[in-house]
Amino acid sequence: MANPGGDAVCNGNLHKHEKQSDGSPSGNCAKNGIVKEAQQNGRPHFYKPIVESFEEAPLHVMVFTYLGYGLGTLFGYLRDFLRSCGIEKCNAAIEREEQKDFVPLYQNFENFYTRNLYMRIRDNWNRPICSAPGSRFDVMERVSDDYNWTFRFTGRIIKDVINMGSYNFLGLAASYDESIRTVKDVLEEYGLGVASTRHEMGSLDKHEELESLVAKFLNVEAAMVFGMGFATNSMNIPALVGKGCLILSDELNHASLVLGARLSGATIRIFKHNNMQSLEKLLRDAVIYGQPRIRRAWKKILILVEGIYSMEGSIVDLPQIVALKKKYKAYLYIDEAHSIGSVGPTGRGVIEFFGLDPRDVDVFMGTFTKSFGAAGGYIAGRKDLVDYLRVHSHSAVYATSMSPPVAEQIIRSMKFIMGLDGTTQGLQRVRQLAKNTRYFRQRLNEMGFIIYGNEESPVIPLLLYMPAKVAAFARHLLNRKIGVVVVGFPATPLAEARARFCVSAAHTREMLDTVLENLDEMGDLLQLKYSRHRKSTRPELYDETSFELED
Amino acid sequence: MDFKRVKDYFSWLYYQYQIISCCAVLEPWEQSMFNTILLTIFAMVVYTAYVFIPIHIRLAWEFFSKICGYHSTISN
């Protein structure tokens, strides 16, 4: 990848580089049994079967959901009519008087939705909190006097709300205690700001230390860290691919990947979520037909996937993607924002979850914001890739480097997970997270809720469907001192509004039981137990008719 | 006691109606407007049914009995 003008047809020789020297990783990856074994064998022959469900809603639920949106839309038109007549005051953004004759700015569906549907239930989003996002947090109470157009704080604080919404998988985002002392020491020594970029004078020994630790953690040759997770994706993809390259992107990829892919100028094609038949069809077409019109071979083909998809809770089907990537000689870029630290027996992400060789993936990307309780992101992989990015990535050239206390917090968390702090607490946290996840998912399933995703993913979407239920669900649960995240239209399909629980290792069994008990009552009150254990909405078998015949 | 249970049941029913029809998210005046429209339509349907269904049933009865009677005379 460091040689973009190289061989156009062959997308890199995947096994050309030498085997890693045994000395460096093995010493610190003593617990990393599966990955090491897989590497030594050359090819592991057992992959974990993927158990994922995307249960279809009963018909009457979908009918009422659409009727509900229909009613909201009707009243939205009525209100818009009243506003344009001047009967009602318009609180939303409007064009100025002198702009009226130009192209209308606020007439598309998104604006209509925000103004007339989202605004009615806006109090369930963006609630301000005033404590560390640990397993319990404090929420600031607020009320609205004009139906959610403006809010007013009452000054009261809702104490000790159980936090089911933060991506604090290992419970490492917590308020100050003795274990964070090293971060304080670094703050005293280095200060906060670096005031330069990595490319120029902003490389500190803390960054070097962190990068070697990340490489060790992931069992790869090299790694590079960036100060912002979102920019890690959106600024590094353009450095890796460009015009004449092809990006195959999962339809549910995060906005940062989408932005990066668009900025790169490469051709983007979307495959169905986690659907290998769809991906293979695109890969085969790309190899056979090449670039449109000129029919030259693509310079590079890059597959963009995520480890855990944050809205669906599904885990990428990595063994099959690796097999496809090897077959068609494409590159693989995997965004482990949610999966690093949270899945796999020792928290090393989806690679360890499936027991694959880290060299099978070309570019590892991940963030430190979730499991590590800090900020920033990393790119890891082969040394030549990382060296190339050090020179060419916009994040390295133009962005101020990571603040040293943040780097120290990541180092501390990573050592904690790896067991380098001399305890097994980190490992216990990872185990606890897996245990909590299985328990929570199993109980929700038993209660009859429709939940999406892989049974081992700590992101658990619970389907609510109807817009009024979304609002009622979040309000009732906050009254019962449980903070949940509900997700609606722009982030999900219109009819599939959901609540998203994020299980943490910091949740005790009592907390989970309290939440489950309340969810059970909510499910009965709001009639949320839709599940009939029907077939998946995304069946494994691809629709055969959309294929060309095999030769 | 029994009265309270019936009342609870009806308030539960009304809550379900509000949640499922999505009028729980509307503002009070919109809600009353929606309820009024819905009630009016319902009342009109009931009234129309009351007025016209007996007539239709009688006509249908006459029509079918005539056919049946006609057939029965042929078969004899």
XYZ file of C-alpha atoms in Angstrom:
627
model
C 0.000 0.000 0.000
C 2.989 2.225 0.377
C 3.367 1.995 -3.353
C 0.156 3.200 -4.898
C 1.553 3.344 -8.388
C 2.628 -0.277 -8.263
C 1.115 -3.319 -9.840
C -2.365 -2.418 -10.922
C -3.957 -5.784 -11.337
C -2.697 -7.685 -8.366
C -3.876 -6.174 -5.144
C -0.765 -6.877 -3.185
C 0.921 -10.084 -2.245
C -0.643 -10.995 0.969
C 1.844 -13.494 2.278
C 5.012 -11.996 0.940
C 6.270 -10.436 4.119
C 8.312 -12.469 6.522
C 6.852 -14.100 9.537
C 6.978 -11.976 12.614
C 9.894 -12.569 14.853
C 8.763 -14.653 17.756
C 10.570 -12.600 20.341
C 8.543 -9.451 20.554
C 4.908 -10.474 20.745
C 5.056 -13.735 22.633
C 6.505 -12.329 25.812
C 3.598 -10.032 26.439
C 0.851 -12.065 24.926
C 1.053 -15.003 27.241
C -2.704 -15.090 27.602
C -3.272 -14.700 23.937
C -3.385 -18.450 23.451
C -5.763 -18.764 20.550
C -4.161 -16.239 18.307
C -0.703 -17.633 18.878
C -1.818 -21.144 18.212
C -3.567 -20.060 15.074
C -0.432 -18.352 13.866
C 1.750 -21.321 14.511
C -0.561 -23.727 12.778
C -0.734 -21.506 9.767
C -4.423 -22.124 9.221
C -6.927 -22.632 11.981
C -9.682 -24.955 10.863
C -12.345 -24.136 13.390
C -14.291 -20.906 13.323
C -16.942 -19.953 15.784
C -20.385 -20.378 14.233
C -22.187 -17.077 13.922
C -25.445 -16.943 15.834
C -27.259 -13.793 14.819
C -30.919 -13.000 14.657
C -32.840 -10.236 12.955
C -36.371 -11.260 13.718
C -39.112 -9.862 11.568
C -41.839 -7.837 13.259
C -45.418 -9.117 13.157
C -47.508 -7.552 10.395
C -49.875 -5.605 12.649
C -46.928 -3.908 14.349
C -45.599 -2.644 11.034
C -49.089 -1.494 10.006
C -49.555 0.500 13.205
C -46.031 1.891 12.972
C -46.677 3.280 9.518
C -50.127 4.522 10.589
C -48.461 6.337 13.474
C -45.971 8.007 11.168
C -48.840 8.798 8.837
C -50.731 10.558 11.613
C -47.594 12.483 12.608
C -47.081 13.501 8.999
C -50.682 14.658 8.618
C -50.491 16.816 11.715
C -47.068 17.993 10.578
C -48.592 19.286 7.340
C -51.366 20.930 9.328
C -48.850 22.677 11.591
C -46.702 23.722 8.640
C -49.817 25.163 7.028
C -50.663 27.093 10.211
C -47.088 28.394 10.352
C -47.065 29.530 6.760
C -50.423 31.299 7.289
C -48.947 33.100 10.255
C -51.509 31.681 12.670
C -48.809 29.907 14.611
C -45.350 31.208 15.400
C -42.594 29.211 13.714
C -39.849 28.275 16.136
C -37.792 26.338 13.609
C -35.187 27.826 11.295
C -36.736 29.754 8.407
C -35.394 31.727 5.497
C -35.002 35.460 5.954
C -37.409 37.756 4.129
C -34.886 38.599 1.401
C -34.158 34.912 0.790
C -37.755 33.962 0.127
C -37.457 34.045 -3.650
C -34.462 31.715 -3.755
C -34.289 27.943 -3.512
C -36.170 26.835 -0.371
C -33.801 25.635 2.336
C -36.050 23.868 4.795
C -38.453 21.899 2.679
C -36.836 18.496 2.363
C -38.015 15.462 4.272
C -35.282 15.590 6.922
C -36.283 19.121 7.892
C -39.941 18.220 7.931
C -39.153 15.221 10.109
C -37.069 17.265 12.542
C -39.633 20.039 12.779
C -42.791 17.989 13.077
C -41.946 14.524 14.360
C -38.607 14.567 16.141
C -39.372 17.817 17.953
C -42.371 16.260 19.704
C -40.241 13.641 21.458
C -36.920 15.492 21.554
C -36.722 15.400 25.354
C -35.559 11.776 25.151
C -32.331 12.675 23.398
C -29.282 14.664 24.402
C -30.048 14.610 28.082
C -27.275 16.398 29.942
C -25.500 14.344 32.599
C -23.276 15.678 35.336
C -21.035 12.845 36.477
C -18.600 10.320 35.032
C -20.371 7.879 32.694
C -19.759 4.897 34.960
C -22.275 2.188 35.725
C -24.443 4.830 37.421
C -24.596 8.506 36.576
C -26.434 11.689 37.527
C -28.854 13.274 35.073
C -29.796 16.939 35.162
C -33.545 17.364 35.259
C -34.993 19.608 32.609
C -38.478 20.589 31.573
C -39.937 22.218 28.511
C -42.686 24.829 28.568
C -43.231 24.966 24.815
C -43.381 21.321 23.766
C -39.639 20.698 23.460
C -38.695 23.766 21.446
C -36.699 25.052 24.390
C -35.650 23.475 27.660
C -35.220 24.876 31.120
C -33.196 23.288 33.895
C -35.019 22.903 37.175
C -31.786 22.737 39.115
C -32.579 19.308 40.478
C -30.362 16.349 39.738
C -31.646 12.826 39.239
C -29.078 10.827 41.196
C -27.746 7.336 40.535
C -29.460 6.520 37.291
C -28.330 3.135 35.976
C -26.345 3.791 32.827
C -27.334 1.464 29.991
C -26.272 3.813 27.244
C -22.545 4.499 27.414
C -19.998 2.591 25.386
C -18.072 1.971 28.569
C -17.610 -1.715 27.922
C -14.953 -2.451 30.513
C -15.998 0.196 33.004
C -12.749 2.101 32.531
C -14.437 5.455 32.084
C -14.905 6.288 35.751
C -14.272 9.145 38.098
C -10.834 9.615 39.642
C -9.469 6.949 41.896
C -6.037 5.718 42.899
C -5.544 3.657 39.720
C -5.603 6.795 37.581
C -2.692 8.289 39.511
C -0.254 7.647 36.637
C -2.397 9.832 34.406
C -2.162 12.617 36.958
C 1.617 12.181 37.099
C 1.877 12.467 33.344
C -0.329 15.541 33.420
C 2.005 17.139 35.944
C 5.071 16.278 33.894
C 3.891 16.954 30.316
C 0.902 19.231 30.649
C -2.109 18.918 28.408
C -1.374 20.495 25.089
C 1.273 19.369 22.628
C 0.877 22.316 20.252
C 2.400 20.508 17.309
C 1.613 17.670 14.959
C 3.068 14.198 14.891
C 4.700 15.075 11.608
C 6.620 17.961 13.118
C 7.566 18.360 16.782
C 4.589 16.675 18.436
C 5.960 13.158 18.845
C 6.495 12.427 22.512
C 7.919 9.349 24.150
C 4.404 8.665 25.450
C 3.176 8.319 21.885
C 6.000 5.961 21.016
C 5.283 3.911 24.104
C 1.584 3.779 23.304
C 2.175 2.786 19.700
C 4.457 -0.090 20.564
C 1.958 -1.204 23.194
C -0.928 -1.110 20.711
C 1.114 -3.153 18.231
C 1.888 -5.646 20.961
C -1.753 -5.754 22.067
C -2.971 -6.450 18.559
C -0.080 -8.749 17.711
C 0.825 -6.778 14.597
C 4.046 -5.191 13.354
C 3.326 -1.545 13.956
C 0.636 0.901 14.957
C 0.021 4.607 14.866
C -2.252 6.595 17.150
C -4.346 9.661 16.351
C -6.005 12.182 18.588
C -9.532 11.667 17.296
C -11.327 8.449 16.492
C -13.625 9.822 13.809
C -10.732 11.506 11.993
C -8.753 8.273 12.096
C -11.238 6.836 9.638
C -12.119 9.863 7.638
C -8.545 11.085 7.140
C -6.685 7.809 6.646
C -8.895 6.165 4.062
C -8.133 8.998 1.600
C -4.433 8.360 2.205
C -4.816 4.689 1.366
C -7.009 4.769 -1.723
C -7.732 7.334 -4.383
C -9.013 7.781 -7.892
C -9.043 4.549 -9.844
C -9.479 2.483 -6.711
C -12.619 0.686 -5.630
C -14.093 0.683 -2.143
C -16.563 -2.018 -1.187
C -18.381 -0.771 1.844
C -20.957 -2.405 4.081
C -24.303 -0.628 3.894
C -24.386 -0.025 7.648
C -20.888 1.390 8.006
C -20.387 4.297 10.362
C -20.456 7.886 9.102
C -16.686 8.233 9.570
C -16.016 5.390 7.134
C -18.548 6.806 4.701
C -16.981 10.254 4.882
C -13.479 8.853 4.471
C -14.547 6.806 1.472
C -16.184 9.835 -0.155
C -13.219 12.093 0.502
C -10.859 9.585 -1.063
C -12.381 10.047 -4.520
C -12.436 6.311 -5.098
C -15.447 4.570 -6.584
C -17.701 3.287 -3.816
C -19.962 0.279 -4.078
C -22.180 -0.872 -1.260
C -22.872 -4.460 -0.311
C -25.734 -5.733 1.809
C -25.052 -5.833 5.502
C -22.811 -8.803 6.333
C -23.975 -10.556 3.185
C -21.150 -12.533 1.666
C -22.987 -13.408 -1.527
C -23.521 -9.730 -2.202
C -19.876 -8.941 -1.475
C -18.634 -11.764 -3.646
C -20.799 -10.640 -6.530
C -19.381 -7.120 -6.293
C -15.820 -8.433 -6.006
C -16.240 -10.713 -8.976
C -17.772 -7.977 -11.079
C -14.969 -5.631 -10.090
C -12.306 -8.122 -11.095
C -14.031 -9.105 -14.334
C -15.177 -5.722 -15.626
C -12.640 -3.365 -14.088
C -13.275 0.349 -14.088
C -16.369 1.614 -15.865
C -15.932 2.700 -19.516
C -12.141 2.434 -19.692
C -12.223 -1.206 -18.462
C -8.803 -1.001 -16.903
C -8.264 -3.067 -13.795
C -8.893 -1.322 -10.505
C -5.696 -0.087 -8.886
C -6.778 -1.360 -5.502
C -9.898 -2.911 -4.097
C -10.506 -2.110 -0.445
C -13.204 -3.801 1.615
C -14.449 -1.591 4.449
C -16.164 -3.346 7.344
C -16.741 -2.803 11.034
C -16.144 -5.289 13.828
C -19.414 -4.729 15.678
C -22.108 -2.673 13.998
C -23.388 -0.218 16.544
C -27.012 -0.068 15.429
C -27.558 -3.755 14.702
C -25.311 -5.349 17.292
C -24.044 -7.758 14.662
C -20.483 -8.998 14.385
C -18.793 -9.026 11.000
C -18.503 -12.409 9.317
C -14.739 -12.137 9.259
C -13.656 -15.684 8.303
C -15.677 -15.496 5.104
C -14.553 -11.978 4.294
C -10.928 -13.013 4.742
C -11.511 -15.995 2.481
C -13.091 -13.753 -0.175
C -10.378 -11.150 0.132
C -7.725 -13.804 -0.411
C -9.602 -15.309 -3.310
C -10.031 -11.997 -5.137
C -6.840 -10.380 -3.821
C -8.460 -7.345 -2.254
C -7.414 -5.358 0.779
C -9.367 -5.466 4.019
C -9.864 -2.490 6.322
C -11.626 -3.310 9.555
C -12.958 -0.702 11.953
C -12.869 -2.176 15.432
C -14.338 0.850 17.164
C -16.796 -1.192 19.194
C -15.164 -4.576 19.162
C -11.674 -3.810 20.459
C -11.492 -4.685 24.122
C -15.034 -5.985 24.181
C -15.067 -9.271 22.268
C -12.617 -12.151 22.136
C -11.466 -14.209 25.113
C -8.875 -11.609 26.111
C -10.516 -8.575 24.557
C -8.434 -8.308 21.421
C -11.345 -7.806 19.093
C -12.934 -9.776 16.298
C -9.650 -11.303 15.122
C -9.349 -13.112 18.400
C -13.095 -13.738 18.522
C -12.824 -15.819 15.367
C -9.326 -17.103 16.109
C -7.857 -15.676 12.917
C -4.326 -14.623 12.058
C -3.840 -10.840 12.465
C -1.879 -10.821 9.219
C -5.062 -11.712 7.336
C -6.350 -8.191 7.854
C -4.443 -5.421 6.093
C -5.570 -2.394 8.066
C -6.771 -2.479 11.634
C -8.492 0.609 12.863
C -9.970 1.155 16.278
C -10.797 3.772 18.830
C -9.787 4.324 22.415
C -13.043 6.042 23.270
C -15.054 2.983 24.142
C -13.355 0.130 25.950
C -10.340 2.167 27.031
C -12.183 5.106 28.510
C -10.046 7.720 26.745
C -10.059 9.417 23.341
C -8.476 8.920 19.957
C -7.948 6.119 17.500
C -5.284 3.928 15.983
C -4.315 2.365 12.692
C -2.318 -0.835 12.910
C -0.955 -3.364 10.508
C 2.255 -3.988 8.622
C 5.155 -1.665 9.262
C 5.321 -0.333 5.706
C 1.632 0.598 5.894
C 2.082 2.492 9.143
C 5.244 4.218 7.891
C 3.380 5.284 4.770
C 0.575 6.730 6.865
C 2.991 8.589 9.128
C 4.054 10.582 6.113
C 0.852 10.808 4.091
C -2.070 10.866 6.509
C -3.744 14.232 7.003
C -4.271 13.346 10.637
C -0.532 13.000 11.086
C 0.407 16.092 9.121
C -2.202 18.631 10.165
C -3.773 17.487 13.425
C -2.284 18.214 16.816
C -1.009 15.024 18.363
C -2.709 13.232 21.203
C -2.619 14.835 24.608
C -0.096 13.011 26.876
C -2.507 12.345 29.785
C -4.922 10.777 27.300
C -2.107 8.625 25.959
C -1.231 7.615 29.481
C -4.849 6.685 30.213
C -4.847 4.431 27.151
C -1.517 2.887 28.183
C -2.893 2.278 31.631
C -6.109 0.710 30.315
C -4.290 -1.433 27.790
C -1.809 -2.710 30.357
C -4.746 -3.396 32.635
C -6.463 -5.496 29.965
C -3.240 -7.267 28.988
C -2.443 -8.057 32.598
C 0.844 -6.125 32.502
C -0.084 -4.329 35.698
C 0.495 -7.593 37.517
C -3.141 -8.428 38.177
C -5.765 -10.464 36.373
C -8.438 -7.825 36.925
C -8.420 -6.743 33.295
C -9.049 -10.260 32.119
C -11.764 -10.620 34.713
C -13.434 -7.490 33.369
C -13.420 -8.905 29.843
C -14.902 -12.156 31.139
C -17.456 -10.236 33.197
C -18.507 -8.286 30.119
C -19.039 -11.495 28.140
C -20.984 -12.963 31.040
C -23.158 -9.851 31.439
C -23.804 -9.755 27.708
C -24.932 -13.349 27.513
C -27.089 -13.001 30.622
C -28.772 -9.796 29.448
C -29.421 -11.075 25.953
C -30.702 -14.409 27.157
C -33.130 -12.857 29.631
C -34.433 -10.389 27.035
C -34.952 -13.236 24.611
C -36.823 -15.246 27.215
C -39.088 -12.295 27.947
C -40.038 -12.198 24.279
C -38.505 -8.932 23.103
C -37.166 -8.674 19.589
C -33.457 -8.036 19.924
C -31.027 -7.837 17.054
C -27.518 -8.979 16.557
C -24.938 -11.511 17.578
C -25.449 -13.284 20.869
C -21.991 -12.217 22.038
C -22.106 -8.576 21.069
C -22.357 -6.202 24.043
C -24.373 -3.745 21.954
C -27.975 -4.862 22.287
C -30.686 -3.212 20.180
C -34.234 -3.799 21.402
C -36.814 -3.053 18.748
C -39.610 -0.639 19.663
C -40.955 0.247 16.178
C -43.698 2.749 17.031
C -42.683 6.382 17.574
C -44.973 6.894 20.555
C -43.511 3.827 22.215
C -39.996 5.180 21.758
C -40.892 8.284 23.721
C -42.897 6.467 26.366
C -40.167 3.847 26.821
C -37.383 6.343 27.474
C -39.522 8.574 29.733
C -40.862 5.718 31.857
C -37.416 4.207 32.274
C -35.880 7.503 33.328
C -38.635 7.828 35.916
C -37.507 4.450 37.185
C -33.897 5.686 37.256
C -32.637 3.821 34.246
C -30.919 5.750 31.486
C -31.301 4.233 28.024
C -30.458 5.388 24.530
C -33.285 5.279 22.020
C -32.493 5.550 18.339
C -34.806 6.752 15.620
C -35.047 7.630 11.996
C -31.891 9.145 10.594
C -29.773 6.485 12.295
C -32.090 3.565 11.574
C -34.711 2.775 8.937
C -37.900 4.781 9.565
C -39.966 1.881 10.825
C -37.279 0.277 12.977
C -36.844 2.623 15.902
C -35.089 0.901 18.758
C -33.525 1.192 22.158
C -29.845 0.379 22.324
C -28.401 -1.073 25.494
C -24.667 -1.187 26.031
C -23.689 -3.714 28.640
C -20.619 -2.921 30.681
C -18.360 -5.016 32.868
C -19.071 -2.486 35.606
C -22.723 -3.516 35.755
C -23.360 -5.834 38.657
C -25.864 -8.646 38.463
C -28.205 -6.670 40.751
C -28.176 -3.693 38.401
C -28.905 -5.880 35.402
C -31.693 -7.601 37.300
C -33.222 -4.250 38.230
C -33.078 -3.165 34.617
C -34.527 -6.443 33.390
C -37.334 -6.330 35.920
C -38.273 -2.828 34.810
C -37.977 -3.806 31.166
C -40.323 -6.699 31.823
C -42.921 -4.319 33.257
C -42.363 -1.887 30.396
C -42.773 -4.685 27.900
C -46.155 -5.531 29.380
C -47.292 -1.934 29.692
C -46.260 -0.877 26.199
C -46.840 -4.268 24.553
C -43.272 -4.550 23.374
C -42.932 -8.318 23.488
C -43.326 -8.823 19.787
C -41.141 -11.852 19.377
C -42.620 -14.957 17.861
C -39.233 -16.435 17.032
C -39.910 -16.124 13.398
C -37.494 -16.268 10.538
C -34.870 -13.604 10.110
C -35.556 -10.553 7.962
C -32.138 -11.031 6.439
C -32.081 -14.687 5.514
C -28.747 -16.378 4.994
C -29.553 -17.480 1.483
C -29.246 -14.791 -1.084
C -31.994 -14.281 -3.591
C -30.854 -16.589 -6.343
C -32.544 -14.711 -9.163
C -30.284 -11.709 -8.809
C -27.282 -13.793 -9.818
C -25.881 -14.360 -13.229
C -25.506 -17.997 -14.103
C -22.214 -19.633 -13.303
C -20.075 -20.589 -16.260
C -63.911 -2.224 44.103
C -65.242 -3.646 40.892
C -65.876 -0.153 39.613
C -62.216 0.721 40.205
C -61.068 -2.296 38.222
C -63.278 -1.353 35.289
C -61.961 2.198 35.475
C -58.364 0.932 35.515
C -59.099 -1.268 32.572
C -60.505 1.628 30.594
C -57.629 3.911 31.429
C -55.258 1.129 30.321
C -57.257 0.764 27.122
C -57.123 4.506 26.468
C -53.361 4.519 27.096
C -52.887 1.670 24.637
C -54.969 3.546 22.100
C -52.850 6.647 22.586
C -49.564 4.775 22.308
C -50.497 2.671 19.309
C -52.263 5.373 17.326
C -49.299 7.655 18.051
C -51.552 10.449 19.350
C -49.627 10.342 22.638
C -46.951 12.510 21.045
C -49.404 15.140 19.831
C -50.097 18.353 21.691
C -53.346 18.450 23.716
C -55.328 20.489 21.208
C -54.186 18.233 18.386
C -55.113 15.230 20.456
C -58.617 16.501 21.112
C -58.956 17.370 17.432
C -57.851 13.895 16.397
C -60.137 12.259 18.935
C -63.063 14.391 17.829
C -62.530 13.541 14.175
C -62.156 9.868 14.965
C -65.259 9.866 17.174
C -67.269 11.717 14.537
C -66.287 9.217 11.879
C -67.096 6.349 14.211
C -70.461 7.838 15.134
C -71.310 8.411 11.503
C -70.383 4.848 10.635
C -72.568 3.542 13.446
C -75.484 5.781 12.457
C -75.197 4.838 8.785
C -75.064 1.200 9.721
C -78.129 1.604 11.898
C -80.089 3.336 9.182
C -79.087 1.427 6.082
C -78.094 -2.096 7.101
C -81.684 -3.231 7.964
C -82.895 -1.985 4.591
C -80.054 -3.713 2.760
C -80.631 -6.923 4.626
C -84.338 -6.857 3.804
C -83.656 -6.162 0.147
C -81.030 -8.898 -0.002
C -83.380 -11.292 1.677
C -86.114 -10.545 -0.834
C -83.699 -10.840 -3.752
C -82.234 -14.173 -2.682
C -85.547 -15.645 -1.617
C -86.935 -14.758 -5.040
C -84.024 -16.527 -6.788
C -84.287 -19.490 -4.506
C -88.053 -19.603 -4.889
C -87.701 -19.403 -8.665
C -85.173 -22.255 -8.678
C -87.305 -24.316 -6.394
C -90.310 -23.969 -8.711
C -88.184 -25.131 -11.671
C -86.959 -28.186 -9.894
C -90.492 -29.096 -9.023
